[in-house]
Amino acid sequence: MNPMTDLGLRFVRRPGPGGRAANLAALGATAVVALLVTFLIAGSLGLSHRSERIGWRSADKADPATAIGLLNLDDDQRVDGHRLAVLDLATLRPNELPPPPGLEHTPKPGEVFVSPEVAKRWSSLSKRYNLDQPTGVISDKGLSSPEELIVIRGVQTIAADEHPQYVSSWNENVWDSRMLGLLIAVAFGITLVLFPILSLVGQAAGVAAKRREHRLAALRLAGATRTQVLWLSAVEQAVLALAGAVIGLLGYTVLSPLIAQVPLGGGRWYVGDITVQWWTVLVVLVAVPVLSVVSALIGLGRVSITPLGVVRGQTRKGVSVLRIGLLVIGPVILAYYGMRAAILPLLIGVGFAALAVRIIGPWAVQVVGKLMANAANGPVTLLAGRRLVDDPKGAFRPVAALVLSGFVTGFISVFMPSGEDDPSFNDMRIGVALLLSLVFLTVAASTAAGAVGTALDQAAPARALRRSGVPLSVIERSARVAAVVPVVGVGLPVVGFGALCGLALSGGKVITQGSSGVLLLLGQVVAGLVLATVAGAAGAPVLRKASAN
């Protein structure tokens, strides 16, 4: 075995002072990343599976001269207070094509096939259709969800004034319009949550960055080559990330029956629709460790080039103010294309806006730190300000996901219609709640890992301050201030920037009705402050222990 590989495995088993807490934080954060990635992939595939079973109902591509049938869907009827869809199906010419999915045969005039939920309520419908019993029950292969209420009845013909759909097959591969709309919403959701997830990946990889920097710098000074220290770090990070990915996959498998209860797209999901496939497992087991290792190696560039700078605690290079120009790219793209554009340009615009927040964040932290240090009237604010100025990237990293969640909240606060009993509005409300839940889970994991990582990063400076006579209470208070200030100084403007991007996309119109948008923004602010405060308090014991030696 390669000596550096063996040494990396030893570091995982025996991480040294503070290493166990760092490894556990990295493991937990990586597990959350794997769970979220699995959920996003499985959810997108689940929409595809649902659409494959019911897409034929939306088919309308056949030439009337050669079409085999007509369709007319009415989804405004009611049964026991629930929305009922009624699909009329007329066969135009004899054929031997396979019947519609989930049906024993193509319905003849007068025949009625119903979903299991409608069959349970048939007593209230029998008079409407003049049938004591329905002709047959639609199987799972023809339903979008277990609780779907649909009646498929055969008719002789469909009047032209009902604008029937012409079909050339009962099994056409067509996307259902509602599932397609959900998939587009999922694409936006993935774009919005992508950068918080990537920040969580970086947080998981960099949770023990300072500890690893000093350890690897010592190896460089002892004669190890640049390639050797990078390989050692990659091995250590890959083992932790792979273990976290396995835990995340197992966690998703356990939670999938609960996830299937989410009533998105008209009803709950079949567990089989969101069950992880073998290639999804392979993607997660490869992608999560690779991203984690890349993030770790990027953070160790200083070690591989200037190990003496690490040991001496040399200040990092300042962040350029030119980054602020990136803020205009996303809103300009969104405003130029608007809501009627193709989906790809809009996703690019949202991605650029979120990327700008991630890149400009350290510069904003540095500016806030300089203002704090210059206006300091006591040791607490002075130490906190100098911490933000000396290492703005390290100070922003623990709160990056939290700040990006403010962008997500600000963006979606513009798009929250409250239509009564409208399927699209219901899907949007559930989708917003689901997206915010994913973001909050990401933020909580990132904040927890950041509390440990920040405490370990500050162990050496805190140890030096304690030896010079600075009270421990002052050090801990300054650490808490340094954790909260970026959330207030950077997070609040980012919430406004997210709302600005949402308005750019909507053409300046606030689609949200009522006070739900304002309540959402207030909830984001409160949640952000609470998480930052809790993280600062949770990191205090780790900082106290790590700086005691």
Coordinates of N, CA and C in Angstrom, one line a residue, residues 268-417:
R268 N -50.6 11.2 -3.2 CA -49.3 10.6 -2.7 C -48.6 9.9 -3.8
W269 N -47.4 9.4 -3.5 CA -46.6 8.7 -4.5 C -46.6 7.2 -4.3
Y270 N -46.5 6.4 -5.3 CA -46.2 5.0 -5.1 C -44.7 4.9 -4.7
V271 N -44.4 4.2 -3.7 CA -43.0 4.1 -3.2 C -42.1 3.6 -4.3
G272 N -42.6 2.7 -5.2 CA -41.7 2.3 -6.3 C -41.3 3.4 -7.2
D273 N -42.1 4.5 -7.3 CA -41.7 5.6 -8.2 C -40.4 6.3 -7.7
I274 N -40.3 6.3 -6.3 CA -39.1 7.1 -5.8 C -38.1 6.2 -5.1
T275 N -38.2 4.9 -5.4 CA -37.2 3.9 -4.9 C -35.9 4.1 -5.7
V276 N -34.8 4.1 -5.0 CA -33.5 4.3 -5.6 C -33.1 3.2 -6.5
Q277 N -32.7 3.5 -7.7 CA -32.2 2.5 -8.6 C -30.7 2.3 -8.5
W278 N -30.2 1.3 -9.1 CA -28.8 0.9 -8.9 C -27.9 2.0 -9.4
W279 N -28.2 2.6 -10.5 CA -27.4 3.6 -11.1 C -27.4 4.9 -10.3
T280 N -28.5 5.2 -9.6 CA -28.6 6.3 -8.7 C -27.6 6.1 -7.6
V281 N -27.6 4.9 -7.0 CA -26.7 4.6 -5.9 C -25.2 4.8 -6.4
L282 N -24.9 4.4 -7.6 CA -23.6 4.5 -8.2 C -23.2 6.0 -8.3
V283 N -24.2 6.8 -8.9 CA -23.9 8.2 -9.1 C -23.6 8.9 -7.7
V284 N -24.4 8.6 -6.7 CA -24.2 9.3 -5.4 C -22.9 8.8 -4.8
L285 N -22.6 7.5 -4.9 CA -21.4 7.0 -4.2 C -20.1 7.5 -4.9
V286 N -20.3 8.0 -6.2 CA -19.1 8.6 -6.9 C -19.1 10.1 -6.8
A287 N -20.3 10.7 -7.1 CA -20.3 12.2 -7.1 C -20.0 12.9 -5.8
V288 N -20.6 12.4 -4.7 CA -20.5 13.0 -3.4 C -19.0 13.0 -3.0
P289 N -18.3 11.8 -3.0 CA -16.9 11.8 -2.6 C -16.0 12.6 -3.5
V290 N -16.3 12.6 -4.8 CA -15.5 13.4 -5.8 C -15.6 14.9 -5.5
L291 N -16.9 15.4 -5.3 CA -17.1 16.8 -5.0 C -16.4 17.1 -3.7
S292 N -16.5 16.2 -2.7 CA -15.9 16.5 -1.4 C -14.4 16.6 -1.5
V293 N -13.8 15.6 -2.2 CA -12.3 15.6 -2.4 C -11.9 16.9 -3.1
V294 N -12.6 17.2 -4.2 CA -12.2 18.4 -4.9 C -12.2 19.7 -4.0
S295 N -13.3 19.8 -3.2 CA -13.4 20.9 -2.3 C -12.3 20.9 -1.3
A296 N -11.9 19.8 -0.8 CA -10.8 19.7 0.2 C -9.5 20.1 -0.5
L297 N -9.3 19.6 -1.7 CA -8.0 20.0 -2.3 C -7.9 21.4 -2.7
I298 N -9.0 22.0 -3.1 CA -9.0 23.5 -3.4 C -8.6 24.2 -2.2
G299 N -9.2 23.8 -1.0 CA -8.9 24.5 0.2 C -7.5 24.3 0.7
L300 N -6.7 23.4 0.2 CA -5.4 23.1 0.6 C -4.3 23.6 -0.3
G301 N -4.7 24.4 -1.3 CA -3.7 25.0 -2.2 C -2.6 25.7 -1.6
R302 N -2.9 26.4 -0.5 CA -1.9 27.2 0.2 C -0.9 26.3 0.9
V303 N -1.3 25.1 1.3 CA -0.3 24.2 2.0 C 0.7 23.7 0.9
S304 N 0.1 23.3 -0.2 CA 1.0 22.7 -1.2 C 2.0 23.7 -1.8
I305 N 1.7 25.0 -1.7 CA 2.6 26.0 -2.3 C 3.5 26.7 -1.2
T306 N 2.9 27.1 -0.1 CA 3.6 27.9 0.9 C 3.4 27.3 2.3
P307 N 4.0 26.2 2.6 CA 3.7 25.6 3.9 C 4.2 26.5 5.1
L308 N 5.2 27.3 4.8 CA 5.7 28.2 5.9 C 4.7 29.3 6.2
G309 N 3.9 29.7 5.2 CA 2.9 30.7 5.4 C 1.8 30.2 6.3
V310 N 1.5 28.9 6.2 CA 0.5 28.3 7.1 C 1.0 28.2 8.5
V311 N 2.2 27.8 8.7 CA 2.8 27.6 10.0 C 2.9 29.0 10.7
R312 N 3.3 30.0 10.0 CA 3.4 31.3 10.5 C 2.1 32.0 10.7
G313 N 1.0 31.5 10.2 CA -0.3 32.1 10.3 C -0.4 33.3 9.5
Q314 N 0.2 33.3 8.3 CA 0.2 34.4 7.4 C -1.2 34.7 6.9
T315 N -1.6 36.0 6.8 CA -2.9 36.5 6.5 C -3.2 36.1 5.0
R316 N -4.4 35.7 4.7 CA -4.8 35.4 3.4 C -4.9 36.6 2.5
K317 N -4.8 36.5 1.2 CA -4.9 37.6 0.3 C -6.4 38.1 0.4
G318 N -6.5 39.5 0.3 CA -7.8 40.1 0.4 C -8.6 39.8 -0.8
V319 N -9.9 40.0 -0.7 CA -10.9 39.7 -1.7 C -11.2 40.9 -2.5
S320 N -11.2 40.8 -3.9 CA -11.3 41.9 -4.8 C -12.7 42.5 -4.8
V321 N -12.8 43.8 -4.8 CA -14.1 44.5 -4.9 C -14.7 44.3 -6.3
L322 N -13.9 43.9 -7.3 CA -14.4 43.8 -8.6 C -15.5 42.7 -8.7
R323 N -15.5 41.8 -7.7 CA -16.5 40.7 -7.7 C -17.9 41.3 -7.6
I324 N -18.1 42.5 -7.1 CA -19.5 43.0 -7.0 C -20.2 43.2 -8.3
G325 N -19.4 43.3 -9.4 CA -20.0 43.4 -10.7 C -20.8 42.2 -11.1
L326 N -20.5 41.0 -10.5 CA -21.3 39.8 -10.8 C -22.7 39.9 -10.4
L327 N -23.1 40.8 -9.5 CA -24.5 40.9 -9.1 C -25.4 41.3 -10.2
V328 N -25.0 41.9 -11.2 CA -25.9 42.4 -12.2 C -26.2 41.4 -13.3
I329 N -25.4 40.4 -13.4 CA -25.6 39.4 -14.5 C -26.9 38.7 -14.4
G330 N -27.1 38.0 -13.2 CA -28.4 37.3 -13.0 C -29.6 38.0 -13.2
P331 N -29.8 39.2 -12.5 CA -31.1 39.9 -12.7 C -31.3 40.4 -14.2
V332 N -30.2 40.8 -14.8 CA -30.3 41.2 -16.2 C -30.8 40.1 -17.1
I333 N -30.3 38.9 -16.9 CA -30.7 37.7 -17.7 C -32.2 37.4 -17.5
L334 N -32.6 37.5 -16.2 CA -34.0 37.2 -15.8 C -34.9 38.2 -16.4
A335 N -34.5 39.5 -16.3 CA -35.4 40.6 -16.8 C -35.5 40.6 -18.3
Y336 N -34.4 40.2 -19.0 CA -34.4 40.2 -20.4 C -35.3 39.1 -21.0
Y337 N -35.2 37.9 -20.4 CA -36.0 36.8 -21.0 C -37.4 36.8 -20.4
G338 N -37.6 37.1 -19.1 CA -38.9 37.1 -18.6 C -39.5 35.7 -18.4
M339 N -40.8 35.6 -18.0 CA -41.4 34.3 -17.6 C -41.8 33.5 -18.8
R340 N -41.8 34.1 -20.0 CA -42.3 33.4 -21.2 C -41.1 32.8 -22.0
A341 N -39.9 33.0 -21.5 CA -38.8 32.4 -22.2 C -38.6 30.9 -22.0
A342 N -37.7 30.4 -22.8 CA -37.4 29.0 -22.6 C -36.8 28.8 -21.3
I343 N -36.9 27.6 -20.7 CA -36.6 27.3 -19.4 C -35.1 27.4 -19.1
L344 N -34.2 27.1 -20.1 CA -32.8 27.0 -19.9 C -32.2 28.4 -19.6
P345 N -32.5 29.5 -20.4 CA -32.0 30.8 -20.0 C -32.4 31.3 -18.6
L346 N -33.6 30.9 -18.2 CA -34.0 31.4 -16.9 C -33.3 30.6 -15.8
L347 N -33.0 29.3 -16.0 CA -32.2 28.6 -15.1 C -30.8 29.1 -15.0
I348 N -30.3 29.5 -16.1 CA -28.9 30.1 -16.2 C -28.9 31.4 -15.4
G349 N -30.0 32.2 -15.6 CA -30.0 33.5 -14.9 C -30.1 33.3 -13.4
V350 N -30.9 32.4 -12.9 CA -31.0 32.1 -11.5 C -29.7 31.5 -10.9
G351 N -29.0 30.7 -11.7 CA -27.8 30.1 -11.3 C -26.7 31.2 -11.2
F352 N -26.6 32.1 -12.1 CA -25.7 33.2 -12.1 C -25.9 34.1 -10.8
A353 N -27.2 34.4 -10.5 CA -27.5 35.2 -9.4 C -27.0 34.5 -8.1
A354 N -27.3 33.2 -7.9 CA -26.9 32.5 -6.7 C -25.4 32.4 -6.7
L355 N -24.7 32.2 -7.8 CA -23.3 32.1 -7.9 C -22.6 33.4 -7.5
A356 N -23.3 34.5 -7.9 CA -22.8 35.8 -7.5 C -22.8 36.0 -6.0
V357 N -23.9 35.6 -5.4 CA -24.0 35.7 -3.9 C -22.8 34.9 -3.3
R358 N -22.6 33.7 -3.8 CA -21.6 32.8 -3.2 C -20.2 33.4 -3.4
I359 N -19.9 34.1 -4.5 CA -18.6 34.6 -4.8 C -18.4 35.9 -4.1
I360 N -19.4 36.8 -4.0 CA -19.3 38.1 -3.4 C -19.3 38.0 -1.9
G361 N -19.9 36.9 -1.3 CA -20.1 36.8 0.1 C -18.8 37.1 0.9
P362 N -17.7 36.5 0.6 CA -16.4 36.8 1.4 C -16.0 38.3 1.3
W363 N -16.2 38.9 0.1 CA -15.9 40.3 0.1 C -16.8 41.1 1.0
A364 N -18.1 40.8 1.0 CA -19.0 41.5 1.9 C -18.6 41.3 3.4
V365 N -18.2 40.1 3.7 CA -17.8 39.8 5.1 C -16.6 40.6 5.4
Q366 N -15.6 40.8 4.5 CA -14.4 41.5 4.7 C -14.8 43.0 5.0
V367 N -15.7 43.6 4.2 CA -16.1 44.9 4.4 C -16.7 45.1 5.8
V368 N -17.6 44.2 6.1 CA -18.3 44.3 7.4 C -17.2 44.2 8.6
G369 N -16.3 43.3 8.4 CA -15.2 43.2 9.4 C -14.4 44.5 9.6
K370 N -14.1 45.1 8.4 CA -13.3 46.4 8.5 C -14.1 47.4 9.3
L371 N -15.4 47.5 9.0 CA -16.2 48.5 9.7 C -16.3 48.2 11.2
M372 N -16.4 47.0 11.5 CA -16.4 46.6 12.9 C -15.1 46.9 13.6
A373 N -14.0 46.5 13.0 CA -12.7 46.8 13.6 C -12.4 48.2 13.8
N374 N -12.8 49.1 12.8 CA -12.5 50.5 12.9 C -13.4 51.2 13.9
A375 N -14.6 50.7 14.1 CA -15.5 51.3 15.0 C -15.5 50.6 16.4
A376 N -14.6 49.7 16.6 CA -14.6 48.9 17.8 C -14.4 49.8 19.0
N377 N -15.1 49.6 20.1 CA -14.9 50.3 21.4 C -14.7 49.3 22.5
G378 N -14.3 48.1 22.2 CA -14.0 47.1 23.2 C -13.3 45.9 22.5
P379 N -12.7 45.0 23.3 CA -12.0 43.9 22.8 C -12.8 42.9 22.0
V380 N -14.1 42.7 22.4 CA -15.0 41.7 21.8 C -15.2 42.1 20.3
T381 N -15.6 43.3 20.0 CA -15.9 43.7 18.6 C -14.6 43.8 17.8
L382 N -13.5 44.2 18.5 CA -12.2 44.3 17.8 C -11.7 42.9 17.4
L383 N -11.8 41.9 18.3 CA -11.4 40.6 17.9 C -12.3 40.0 16.8
A384 N -13.6 40.2 16.9 CA -14.5 39.7 15.9 C -14.3 40.4 14.6
G385 N -14.0 41.7 14.6 CA -13.8 42.4 13.3 C -12.5 41.9 12.7
R386 N -11.4 41.7 13.5 CA -10.2 41.3 12.9 C -10.3 39.9 12.4
R387 N -11.1 39.1 13.0 CA -11.3 37.7 12.5 C -11.9 37.7 11.1
L388 N -12.9 38.6 11.0 CA -13.6 38.7 9.7 C -12.7 39.2 8.6
V389 N -11.8 40.2 8.9 CA -10.9 40.8 8.0 C -9.8 39.9 7.6
D390 N -9.2 39.2 8.6 CA -8.1 38.3 8.3 C -8.4 37.1 7.4
D391 N -9.6 36.6 7.6 CA -10.0 35.4 6.9 C -11.5 35.4 6.5
P392 N -11.8 36.3 5.5 CA -13.2 36.5 5.1 C -13.8 35.2 4.5
K393 N -13.0 34.5 3.8 CA -13.5 33.2 3.2 C -13.8 32.2 4.3
G394 N -12.9 32.1 5.2 CA -13.2 31.1 6.3 C -14.4 31.6 7.2
A395 N -14.6 32.9 7.3 CA -15.7 33.4 8.1 C -17.0 33.2 7.4
F396 N -17.0 33.3 6.0 CA -18.2 33.2 5.2 C -18.6 31.8 5.0
R397 N -17.6 30.9 5.0 CA -17.9 29.5 4.7 C -19.0 28.8 5.6
P398 N -18.9 29.0 6.9 CA -19.9 28.4 7.8 C -21.3 28.9 7.6
V399 N -21.5 30.2 7.1 CA -22.8 30.8 7.0 C -23.2 30.9 5.5
A400 N -22.4 30.3 4.6 CA -22.7 30.4 3.2 C -24.1 29.8 2.8
A401 N -24.3 28.6 3.3 CA -25.6 28.0 3.0 C -26.8 28.8 3.6
L402 N -26.5 29.4 4.8 CA -27.6 30.2 5.5 C -27.9 31.4 4.7
V403 N -26.8 32.1 4.2 CA -27.0 33.3 3.4 C -27.7 33.0 2.1
L404 N -27.3 31.9 1.4 CA -27.9 31.5 0.2 C -29.4 31.1 0.4
S405 N -29.7 30.6 1.6 CA -31.1 30.3 1.8 C -31.9 31.6 1.9
G406 N -31.3 32.7 2.3 CA -31.9 34.0 2.2 C -32.2 34.4 0.8
F407 N -31.3 34.1 -0.1 CA -31.6 34.4 -1.5 C -32.8 33.5 -2.0
V408 N -32.8 32.2 -1.7 CA -33.9 31.4 -2.1 C -35.2 31.9 -1.6
T409 N -35.2 32.2 -0.3 CA -36.5 32.7 0.3 C -36.9 34.0 -0.3
G410 N -36.0 34.9 -0.5 CA -36.4 36.2 -1.2 C -36.9 36.0 -2.6
F411 N -36.3 35.1 -3.3 CA -36.8 34.8 -4.7 C -38.2 34.2 -4.7
I412 N -38.4 33.2 -3.9 CA -39.8 32.6 -4.0 C -40.8 33.3 -3.3
S413 N -40.5 34.3 -2.5 CA -41.5 35.1 -1.8 C -42.3 35.9 -2.7
V414 N -41.8 36.1 -4.0 CA -42.6 36.8 -5.0 C -43.6 35.9 -5.7
F415 N -43.4 34.6 -5.6 CA -44.2 33.7 -6.4 C -45.0 32.7 -5.5
M416 N -45.9 33.2 -4.7 CA -46.7 32.4 -3.9 C -48.2 32.7 -4.0
P417 N -48.8 32.4 -5.1 CA -50.3 32.6 -5.2 C -51.1 31.8 -4.3

